Amino acid sequence: ALTDAPAITDYLGPECRTHFDALQQALHALGVPYEIDKRLVLGLDYYTRTTFEVLTGSLGAQSAVAGGGRYDGLVSMLGGPDIPATGFAIGFDRLTEISALKAEDFGRKPDLYIAALGPAAQTRAAAWICRFGVEGIQAEMDMEDRSLKSQMKRANRMDAPRVLILGENELKEGAATLRNMATKEQISVSLDGDIIGNIKAEIKS
C-alpha cells in the first residue's frame, strides 16, 4: 500500500520547495549526510515543512536517536506571538549507549572560539565549525550577532585558548585574525587554501 501511495515531496508548493531546496543545499555545504524519506511521519500533527530523524547504525532496529522539525504555527496556537520555531527530542538512553558519555566530556573547553561578525562571516564560520569537528577540533561560535567585545568576553569565560576573528573587513582582505588568549599574540591566517589545516596546525603547536 505504501509503495503506491502518493509522496508528500511530489506536492510541495513553491515556497515549501524553495525552503526544502535551501535546506538540502545547507546540509550539502556542511558535509552532513542525509537521506530523503518521502514517507517520514512523526507522532504530532503541528509540524510544518521539514521534519527529520537522526539515525545510528550502532543499535540495530532501534536506530532513531532524535527526531523533530519545524512548527511555525505552534507558538501562536498556544497564545504566544506569531513566530517560527524548530526543535527536536532526543532519546537519552540511546544517546548514552552509543556515545559512552563520561562526566568530563561535559566540562571540556573548546579548542577554538570563532568570533564571527555579520551574516556572511557567520555562514562561513558555521561551515568551519563542522569541518573542525571532523578533524577532532572542538570549536564554538555565537549566532546572536553580538559585538566583538561581547564575543571576546564569552570566549574568555569559556576558557578558549584561541579566538579566530572574522568580520566584513577580514572577508574583504582574505585573511582572518587568530589570537592566542594567553599570550595576546595575534597572527593573520589566509582564507585561501586549507584554512582548517592551517589553524589546526597552530592549535596543535
XYZ file of N, CA and C in Angstrom:
615
model
N 0.831 -1.202 0.000
C 0.000 0.000 0.000
C 0.870 1.258 0.000
N 1.945 1.250 0.764
C 2.819 2.422 0.835
C 3.577 2.639 -0.472
N 3.882 1.550 -1.161
C 4.637 1.672 -2.405
C 3.884 2.512 -3.430
N 2.588 2.358 -3.508
C 1.784 3.065 -4.496
C 1.147 4.336 -3.956
N 1.350 4.620 -2.680
C 0.735 5.808 -2.074
C 1.458 7.073 -2.538
N 0.751 8.217 -2.632
C 1.402 9.483 -3.034
C 2.468 9.882 -2.018
N 3.531 10.528 -2.497
C 4.611 11.024 -1.631
C 4.437 12.516 -1.447
N 4.585 12.998 -0.221
C 4.361 14.415 0.071
C 5.337 15.314 -0.695
N 6.530 14.814 -0.970
C 7.528 15.624 -1.683
C 7.124 15.927 -3.126
N 6.124 15.203 -3.647
C 5.643 15.450 -5.007
C 4.576 16.539 -5.058
N 4.213 17.081 -3.884
C 3.113 18.048 -3.837
C 3.498 19.302 -3.047
N 4.766 19.669 -3.075
C 5.215 20.862 -2.371
C 4.875 22.117 -3.170
N 4.380 23.148 -2.474
C 4.143 24.427 -3.120
C 5.454 25.146 -3.375
N 5.422 26.260 -4.104
C 6.658 26.975 -4.458
C 7.492 27.388 -3.241
N 6.853 27.949 -2.201
C 7.597 28.402 -1.026
C 8.225 27.231 -0.287
N 7.454 26.152 -0.126
C 7.983 24.976 0.581
C 9.103 24.318 -0.232
N 8.975 24.307 -1.557
C 10.019 23.721 -2.396
C 11.299 24.529 -2.287
N 11.183 25.872 -2.302
C 12.358 26.732 -2.160
C 13.023 26.509 -0.806
N 12.206 26.413 0.237
C 12.724 26.184 1.590
C 13.441 24.844 1.688
N 12.833 23.808 1.128
C 13.400 22.461 1.194
C 14.698 22.372 0.394
N 14.728 23.020 -0.758
C 15.954 23.030 -1.566
C 17.083 23.755 -0.833
N 16.752 24.884 -0.173
C 17.767 25.637 0.568
C 18.318 24.812 1.728
N 17.446 24.053 2.388
C 17.894 23.200 3.487
C 18.858 22.126 2.995
N 18.527 21.502 1.877
C 19.401 20.472 1.322
C 20.752 21.046 0.913
N 20.732 22.258 0.345
C 21.985 22.907 -0.049
C 22.851 23.193 1.177
N 22.218 23.606 2.280
C 22.964 23.884 3.506
C 23.577 22.607 4.067
N 22.823 21.519 4.073
C 23.345 20.244 4.562
C 24.518 19.776 3.698
N 24.375 19.943 2.402
C 25.451 19.554 1.488
C 26.701 20.389 1.740
N 26.518 21.705 1.918
C 27.660 22.595 2.142
C 28.376 22.269 3.445
N 27.626 21.801 4.445
C 28.217 21.478 5.742
C 28.753 20.049 5.802
N 28.559 19.284 4.738
C 29.051 17.908 4.723
C 28.247 16.976 5.605
N 26.966 17.293 5.820
C 26.111 16.449 6.672
C 25.402 15.424 5.786
N 25.656 14.142 5.977
C 24.982 13.135 5.148
C 23.506 13.035 5.516
N 22.658 12.865 4.521
C 21.230 12.748 4.786
C 20.580 11.916 3.688
N 19.389 11.425 3.982
C 18.605 10.669 3.022
C 17.170 11.161 3.098
N 16.563 11.463 1.969
C 15.182 11.938 1.945
C 14.233 10.752 2.101
N 13.408 10.815 3.139
C 12.389 9.792 3.391
C 11.042 10.405 3.024
N 10.483 10.005 1.905
C 9.253 10.616 1.404
C 8.040 10.296 2.267
N 8.172 9.362 3.189
C 7.014 8.959 3.991
C 7.293 9.030 5.490
N 8.273 9.872 5.859
C 8.556 10.059 7.284
C 7.399 10.803 7.943
N 6.823 10.215 8.975
C 5.723 10.826 9.718
C 6.054 10.750 11.201
N 6.007 11.899 11.879
C 6.215 11.930 13.323
C 4.867 11.879 14.029
N 4.894 11.673 15.330
C 3.671 11.393 16.072
C 2.828 12.596 16.432
N 3.224 13.802 16.071
C 2.466 15.008 16.401
C 2.127 15.759 15.125
N 0.960 16.422 15.108
C 0.475 16.993 13.852
C 0.696 18.495 13.729
N 1.521 19.104 14.602
C 1.736 20.543 14.496
C 2.959 20.906 13.660
N 3.625 19.925 13.092
C 4.818 20.210 12.309
C 4.463 20.869 10.972
N 5.329 21.781 10.525
C 5.183 22.414 9.216
C 6.516 22.257 8.474
N 6.427 22.126 7.165
C 7.619 21.973 6.341
C 8.462 20.781 6.792
N 9.733 20.979 7.075
C 10.651 19.857 7.232
C 10.522 19.158 8.583
N 10.464 17.831 8.553
C 10.658 17.011 9.748
C 11.874 16.132 9.511
N 12.467 15.634 10.584
C 13.699 14.860 10.418
C 13.873 13.869 11.567
N 14.696 12.885 11.333
C 15.165 11.963 12.361
C 16.680 11.837 12.243
N 17.339 11.659 13.377
C 18.777 11.387 13.410
C 18.935 9.904 13.729
N 19.614 9.189 12.843
C 19.712 7.733 12.947
C 21.140 7.280 13.231
N 21.246 6.113 13.828
C 22.550 5.494 14.067
C 22.527 4.070 13.543
N 23.684 3.586 13.149
C 23.782 2.207 12.700
C 24.319 1.281 13.772
N 24.374 1.778 15.034
C 25.008 1.012 16.115
C 24.039 0.305 17.035
N 22.722 0.497 16.837
C 21.755 -0.057 17.782
C 20.767 -1.021 17.139
N 21.101 -1.549 15.993
C 20.194 -2.481 15.343
C 18.919 -1.804 14.877
N 17.771 -2.440 15.171
C 16.485 -1.903 14.727
C 16.126 -0.598 15.419
N 16.636 -0.384 16.630
C 16.372 0.859 17.360
C 17.347 1.932 16.903
N 17.149 2.407 15.663
C 18.151 3.270 15.056
C 17.906 4.755 15.275
N 16.687 5.158 15.651
C 16.367 6.578 15.797
C 16.882 7.100 17.138
N 17.744 8.122 17.080
C 18.303 8.732 18.292
C 17.587 10.037 18.624
N 17.177 10.772 17.589
C 16.486 12.044 17.801
C 15.530 12.284 16.645
N 14.536 13.126 16.877
C 13.580 13.453 15.832
C 12.897 14.772 16.127
N 12.526 15.492 15.077
C 11.854 16.767 15.274
C 11.591 17.449 13.955
N 11.492 18.777 13.986
C 11.236 19.527 12.770
C 10.774 20.943 13.057
N 10.183 21.577 12.046
C 9.673 22.947 12.177
C 8.211 22.913 12.630
N 7.845 23.872 13.469
C 6.432 24.050 13.840
C 6.151 25.548 13.946
N 6.026 26.158 12.773
C 5.923 27.612 12.687
C 4.641 28.171 13.290
N 3.593 27.364 13.395
C 2.335 27.874 13.927
C 2.057 27.493 15.367
N 2.919 26.724 15.994
C 2.620 26.189 17.325
C 2.596 27.264 18.404
N 3.536 28.185 18.382
C 3.607 29.210 19.419
C 2.333 30.054 19.425
N 1.866 30.459 18.241
C 0.639 31.253 18.172
C -0.578 30.427 18.566
N -0.584 29.131 18.274
C -1.688 28.260 18.679
C -1.816 28.198 20.193
N -0.682 28.344 20.873
C -0.672 28.283 22.334
C -0.852 29.655 22.968
N -1.163 30.682 22.156
C -1.432 32.004 22.691
C -0.254 32.954 22.658
N 0.840 32.534 22.073
C 2.025 33.377 22.011
C 2.083 34.170 20.723
N 3.218 34.813 20.452
C 3.368 35.591 19.218
C 3.466 34.686 17.999
N 3.216 35.272 16.839
C 3.321 34.529 15.584
C 4.790 34.471 15.193
N 5.472 33.448 15.671
C 6.916 33.348 15.481
C 7.271 31.925 15.068
N 8.159 31.755 14.088
C 8.550 30.408 13.661
C 9.401 29.716 14.721
N 9.402 28.410 14.690
C 10.165 27.648 15.685
C 10.594 26.313 15.099
N 11.603 25.742 15.704
C 12.047 24.402 15.344
C 12.589 23.729 16.589
N 12.517 22.418 16.635
C 13.008 21.716 17.825
C 13.066 20.224 17.588
N 13.505 19.506 18.599
C 13.644 18.061 18.467
C 13.679 17.419 19.853
N 13.426 16.144 19.902
C 13.525 15.358 21.133
C 14.621 14.317 20.943
N 15.353 14.046 22.019
C 16.456 13.078 21.981
C 16.148 11.916 22.926
N 16.408 10.716 22.465
C 16.326 9.544 23.341
C 17.647 9.407 24.099
N 17.678 9.901 25.342
C 18.945 9.960 26.067
C 19.507 8.572 26.389
N 18.618 7.581 26.566
C 19.134 6.232 26.812
C 19.920 5.728 25.605
N 19.408 6.004 24.415
C 20.110 5.585 23.204
C 21.354 6.439 22.972
N 21.240 7.732 23.245
C 22.396 8.613 23.081
C 23.529 8.191 24.007
N 23.188 7.875 25.252
C 24.200 7.437 26.214
C 24.848 6.131 25.781
N 24.018 5.243 25.261
C 24.526 3.934 24.847
C 25.531 4.039 23.709
N 25.237 4.908 22.728
C 26.139 4.974 21.569
C 27.310 5.912 21.800
N 27.188 6.802 22.747
C 28.252 7.790 22.961
C 29.194 7.425 24.103
N 28.768 6.495 24.973
C 29.563 6.146 26.155
C 30.005 7.424 26.877
N 29.015 8.264 27.221
C 29.307 9.568 27.803
C 30.050 9.454 29.119
N 30.983 10.364 29.311
C 31.731 10.458 30.563
C 31.527 11.850 31.143
N 31.589 11.956 32.442
C 31.312 13.232 33.105
C 32.245 14.333 32.613
N 33.516 13.975 32.366
C 34.471 15.007 31.972
C 34.178 15.585 30.588
N 33.392 14.853 29.760
C 33.063 15.361 28.445
C 32.222 16.630 28.506
N 31.426 16.767 29.588
C 30.542 17.926 29.685
C 31.311 19.196 30.026
N 32.481 19.064 30.606
C 33.236 20.240 31.016
C 34.394 20.570 30.092
N 34.439 19.934 28.959
C 35.555 20.148 28.051
C 35.493 21.549 27.445
N 36.569 22.286 27.561
C 36.612 23.627 26.985
C 36.904 23.531 25.497
N 36.459 24.513 24.726
C 36.714 24.468 23.278
C 38.186 24.698 22.956
N 38.633 24.123 21.862
C 39.987 24.376 21.376
C 40.062 25.727 20.663
N 38.910 26.164 20.141
C 38.878 27.385 19.342
C 37.506 28.023 19.454
N 37.505 29.351 19.575
C 36.257 30.113 19.520
C 36.330 31.001 18.282
N 35.282 30.971 17.467
C 35.236 31.804 16.263
C 34.322 32.996 16.525
N 34.900 34.177 16.545
C 34.132 35.411 16.704
C 33.736 35.893 15.316
N 32.544 35.476 14.867
C 32.065 35.810 13.526
C 31.149 37.024 13.601
N 31.462 38.051 12.826
C 30.724 39.310 12.873
C 29.974 39.529 11.568
N 28.644 39.443 11.618
C 27.839 39.643 10.425
C 27.402 38.335 9.779
N 26.317 38.377 8.997
C 25.760 37.155 8.391
C 26.733 36.391 7.507
N 27.488 37.091 6.677
C 28.412 36.406 5.765
C 29.489 35.654 6.549
N 30.018 36.287 7.589
C 31.045 35.645 8.409
C 30.458 34.478 9.187
N 29.228 34.622 9.666
C 28.589 33.543 10.404
C 28.358 32.323 9.525
N 27.959 32.557 8.273
C 27.760 31.446 7.340
C 29.063 30.703 7.100
N 30.139 31.456 6.880
C 31.453 30.838 6.660
C 31.904 30.080 7.910
N 31.723 30.699 9.085
C 32.179 30.087 10.328
C 31.402 28.823 10.661
N 30.102 28.803 10.368
C 29.290 27.615 10.656
C 29.798 26.406 9.882
N 30.193 26.629 8.640
C 30.753 25.533 7.843
C 32.080 25.068 8.435
N 32.899 26.016 8.897
C 34.183 25.651 9.500
C 33.986 24.845 10.784
N 32.984 25.216 11.587
C 32.721 24.511 12.843
C 32.559 23.013 12.584
N 31.761 22.683 11.559
C 31.545 21.270 11.228
C 32.837 20.604 10.784
N 33.611 21.291 9.975
C 34.860 20.704 9.471
C 35.889 20.544 10.587
N 35.929 21.498 11.524
C 36.821 21.347 12.671
C 36.437 20.122 13.492
N 35.127 19.902 13.661
C 34.675 18.740 14.422
C 35.155 17.435 13.823
N 35.112 17.351 12.485
C 35.590 16.156 11.794
C 37.081 15.952 12.046
N 37.809 17.063 12.184
C 39.249 16.994 12.403
C 39.618 16.830 13.882
N 38.606 16.695 14.741
C 38.884 16.495 16.161
C 39.146 17.778 16.925
N 38.805 18.922 16.335
C 38.978 20.217 16.992
C 37.608 20.699 17.475
N 37.473 20.926 18.764
C 36.206 21.406 19.303
C 36.158 22.922 19.180
N 35.261 23.395 18.325
C 35.140 24.833 18.068
C 33.753 25.317 18.458
N 33.676 26.557 18.915
C 32.415 27.170 19.315
C 32.267 28.511 18.615
N 31.008 28.957 18.451
C 30.742 30.283 17.907
C 29.417 30.789 18.454
N 29.131 32.053 18.218
C 27.895 32.677 18.676
C 27.099 33.114 17.456
N 25.792 32.810 17.458
C 24.949 33.152 16.309
C 24.003 34.312 16.613
N 24.223 35.032 17.711
C 23.300 36.096 18.112
C 23.773 37.482 17.689
N 24.737 37.554 16.812
C 25.209 38.820 16.257
C 25.677 39.785 17.343
N 26.405 39.272 18.317
C 26.947 40.111 19.380
C 28.161 40.895 18.868
N 28.530 41.917 19.601
C 29.705 42.715 19.240
C 30.969 41.892 19.470
N 32.069 42.353 18.869
C 33.338 41.659 19.061
C 33.733 41.651 20.535
N 33.509 42.758 21.229
C 33.851 42.837 22.651
C 33.086 41.794 23.451
N 31.788 41.650 23.186
C 30.976 40.658 23.895
C 31.435 39.241 23.591
N 31.793 38.989 22.329
C 32.232 37.647 21.961
C 33.589 37.313 22.573
N 34.474 38.293 22.665
C 35.768 38.047 23.295
C 35.580 37.732 24.784
N 34.630 38.408 25.432
C 34.343 38.107 26.837
C 33.798 36.695 26.985
N 32.931 36.297 26.065
C 32.381 34.941 26.123
C 33.470 33.899 25.900
N 34.346 34.143 24.950
C 35.452 33.220 24.711
C 36.329 33.100 25.948
N 36.536 34.220 26.634
C 37.344 34.210 27.853
C 36.664 33.406 28.954
N 35.327 33.565 29.091
C 34.594 32.800 30.099
C 34.631 31.305 29.802
N 34.650 30.956 28.534
C 34.708 29.550 28.136
C 36.122 28.999 28.217
N 37.081 29.876 28.526
C 38.487 29.491 28.635
C 39.025 28.935 27.325
N 38.573 29.529 26.213
C 39.074 29.121 24.902
C 40.503 29.617 24.730
N 41.446 28.752 24.393
C 42.844 29.184 24.266
C 43.102 30.074 23.053
N 42.272 29.951 22.006
C 42.461 30.760 20.807
C 41.120 31.241 20.265
N 41.144 32.435 19.686
C 39.951 33.026 19.071
C 40.278 33.418 17.628
N 39.427 32.988 16.709
C 39.559 33.375 15.310
C 38.555 34.487 15.038
N 39.027 35.655 14.654
C 38.181 36.816 14.434
C 37.907 36.956 12.935
N 36.621 36.959 12.588
C 36.229 37.010 11.185
C 35.051 37.960 11.018
N 35.254 39.040 10.271
C 34.198 40.009 10.006
C 34.238 40.459 8.560
N 33.511 41.531 8.247
C 33.457 42.015 6.869
C 34.833 42.420 6.351
N 35.606 43.095 7.181
C 36.940 43.530 6.737
C 37.835 42.341 6.437
N 37.765 41.338 7.301
C 38.594 40.142 7.102
C 38.195 39.413 5.812
N 36.880 39.355 5.555
C 36.421 38.701 4.330
C 36.899 39.454 3.094
N 36.869 40.784 3.147
C 37.332 41.593 2.010
C 38.831 41.435 1.788
N 39.578 41.377 2.901
C 41.042 41.288 2.797
C 41.526 39.861 2.565
N 40.641 38.880 2.755
C 41.023 37.488 2.528
C 41.891 36.897 3.618
N 41.795 37.443 4.844
C 42.597 36.923 5.949
C 41.880 37.181 7.263
N 41.858 36.168 8.131
C 41.267 36.299 9.459
C 42.382 36.468 10.488
N 42.003 36.885 11.689
C 42.975 37.096 12.765
C 42.828 35.995 13.807
N 43.914 35.292 14.101
C 43.927 34.251 15.117
C 44.660 34.785 16.341
N 43.960 34.840 17.475
C 44.515 35.426 18.692
C 44.757 34.356 19.747
N 45.966 34.353 20.302
C 46.310 33.490 21.433
C 45.862 34.213 22.697
N 44.893 33.652 23.414
C 44.299 34.341 24.554
C 45.245 34.417 25.746
N 46.222 33.540 25.801
C 47.166 33.555 26.923
C 48.265 34.581 26.707
N 48.847 34.581 25.510
C 49.972 35.473 25.240
C 49.540 36.787 24.588
N 48.258 36.861 24.140
C 47.717 38.033 23.425
C 48.336 38.214 22.041
N 49.139 37.261 21.611
C 49.749 37.334 20.291
C 48.691 37.094 19.216
N 48.754 37.838 18.126
C 47.824 37.685 17.027
C 48.575 37.453 15.721
N 48.056 36.533 14.908
C 48.635 36.278 13.605
C 47.530 36.336 12.553
N 47.903 36.618 11.320
C 46.964 36.662 10.215
C 46.934 35.295 9.532
N 45.719 34.792 9.283
C 45.549 33.488 8.635
C 44.798 33.692 7.331
N 45.402 33.300 6.225
C 44.780 33.478 4.913
C 43.519 32.631 4.796
N 42.489 33.213 4.181
C 41.248 32.480 3.952
C 41.332 31.614 2.700
N 42.378 31.774 1.925
C 42.587 30.945 0.744
C 43.326 29.668 1.132
N 43.110 28.622 0.387
C 43.811 27.374 0.671
C 43.172 26.609 1.820
N 43.961 25.835 2.508
C 43.483 24.944 3.570
C 43.477 25.671 4.916
N 42.481 26.501 5.147
C 42.442 27.256 6.397
C 42.219 26.328 7.595
N 41.455 25.259 7.407
C 41.222 24.318 8.513
C 42.544 23.673 8.937
N 43.328 23.218 7.952
C 44.617 22.612 8.254
C 45.580 23.591 8.864
N 45.576 24.845 8.376
C 46.490 25.854 8.912
C 46.189 26.174 10.370
N 44.906 26.354 10.676
C 44.530 26.671 12.051
C 44.742 25.459 12.958
N 44.463 24.268 12.447
C 44.702 23.049 13.233
C 46.172 22.941 13.614
N 47.055 23.267 12.661
C 48.498 23.207 12.942
C 48.879 24.211 14.026
N 48.282 25.412 13.992
C 48.559 26.408 15.017
C 48.075 25.952 16.385
N 46.898 25.360 16.422
C 46.326 24.900 17.688
C 47.161 23.782 18.291
N 47.661 22.891 17.446
C 48.436 21.747 17.930
C 49.876 22.094 18.232
N 50.331 23.282 17.824
C 51.731 23.638 18.014
C 52.021 24.005 19.471
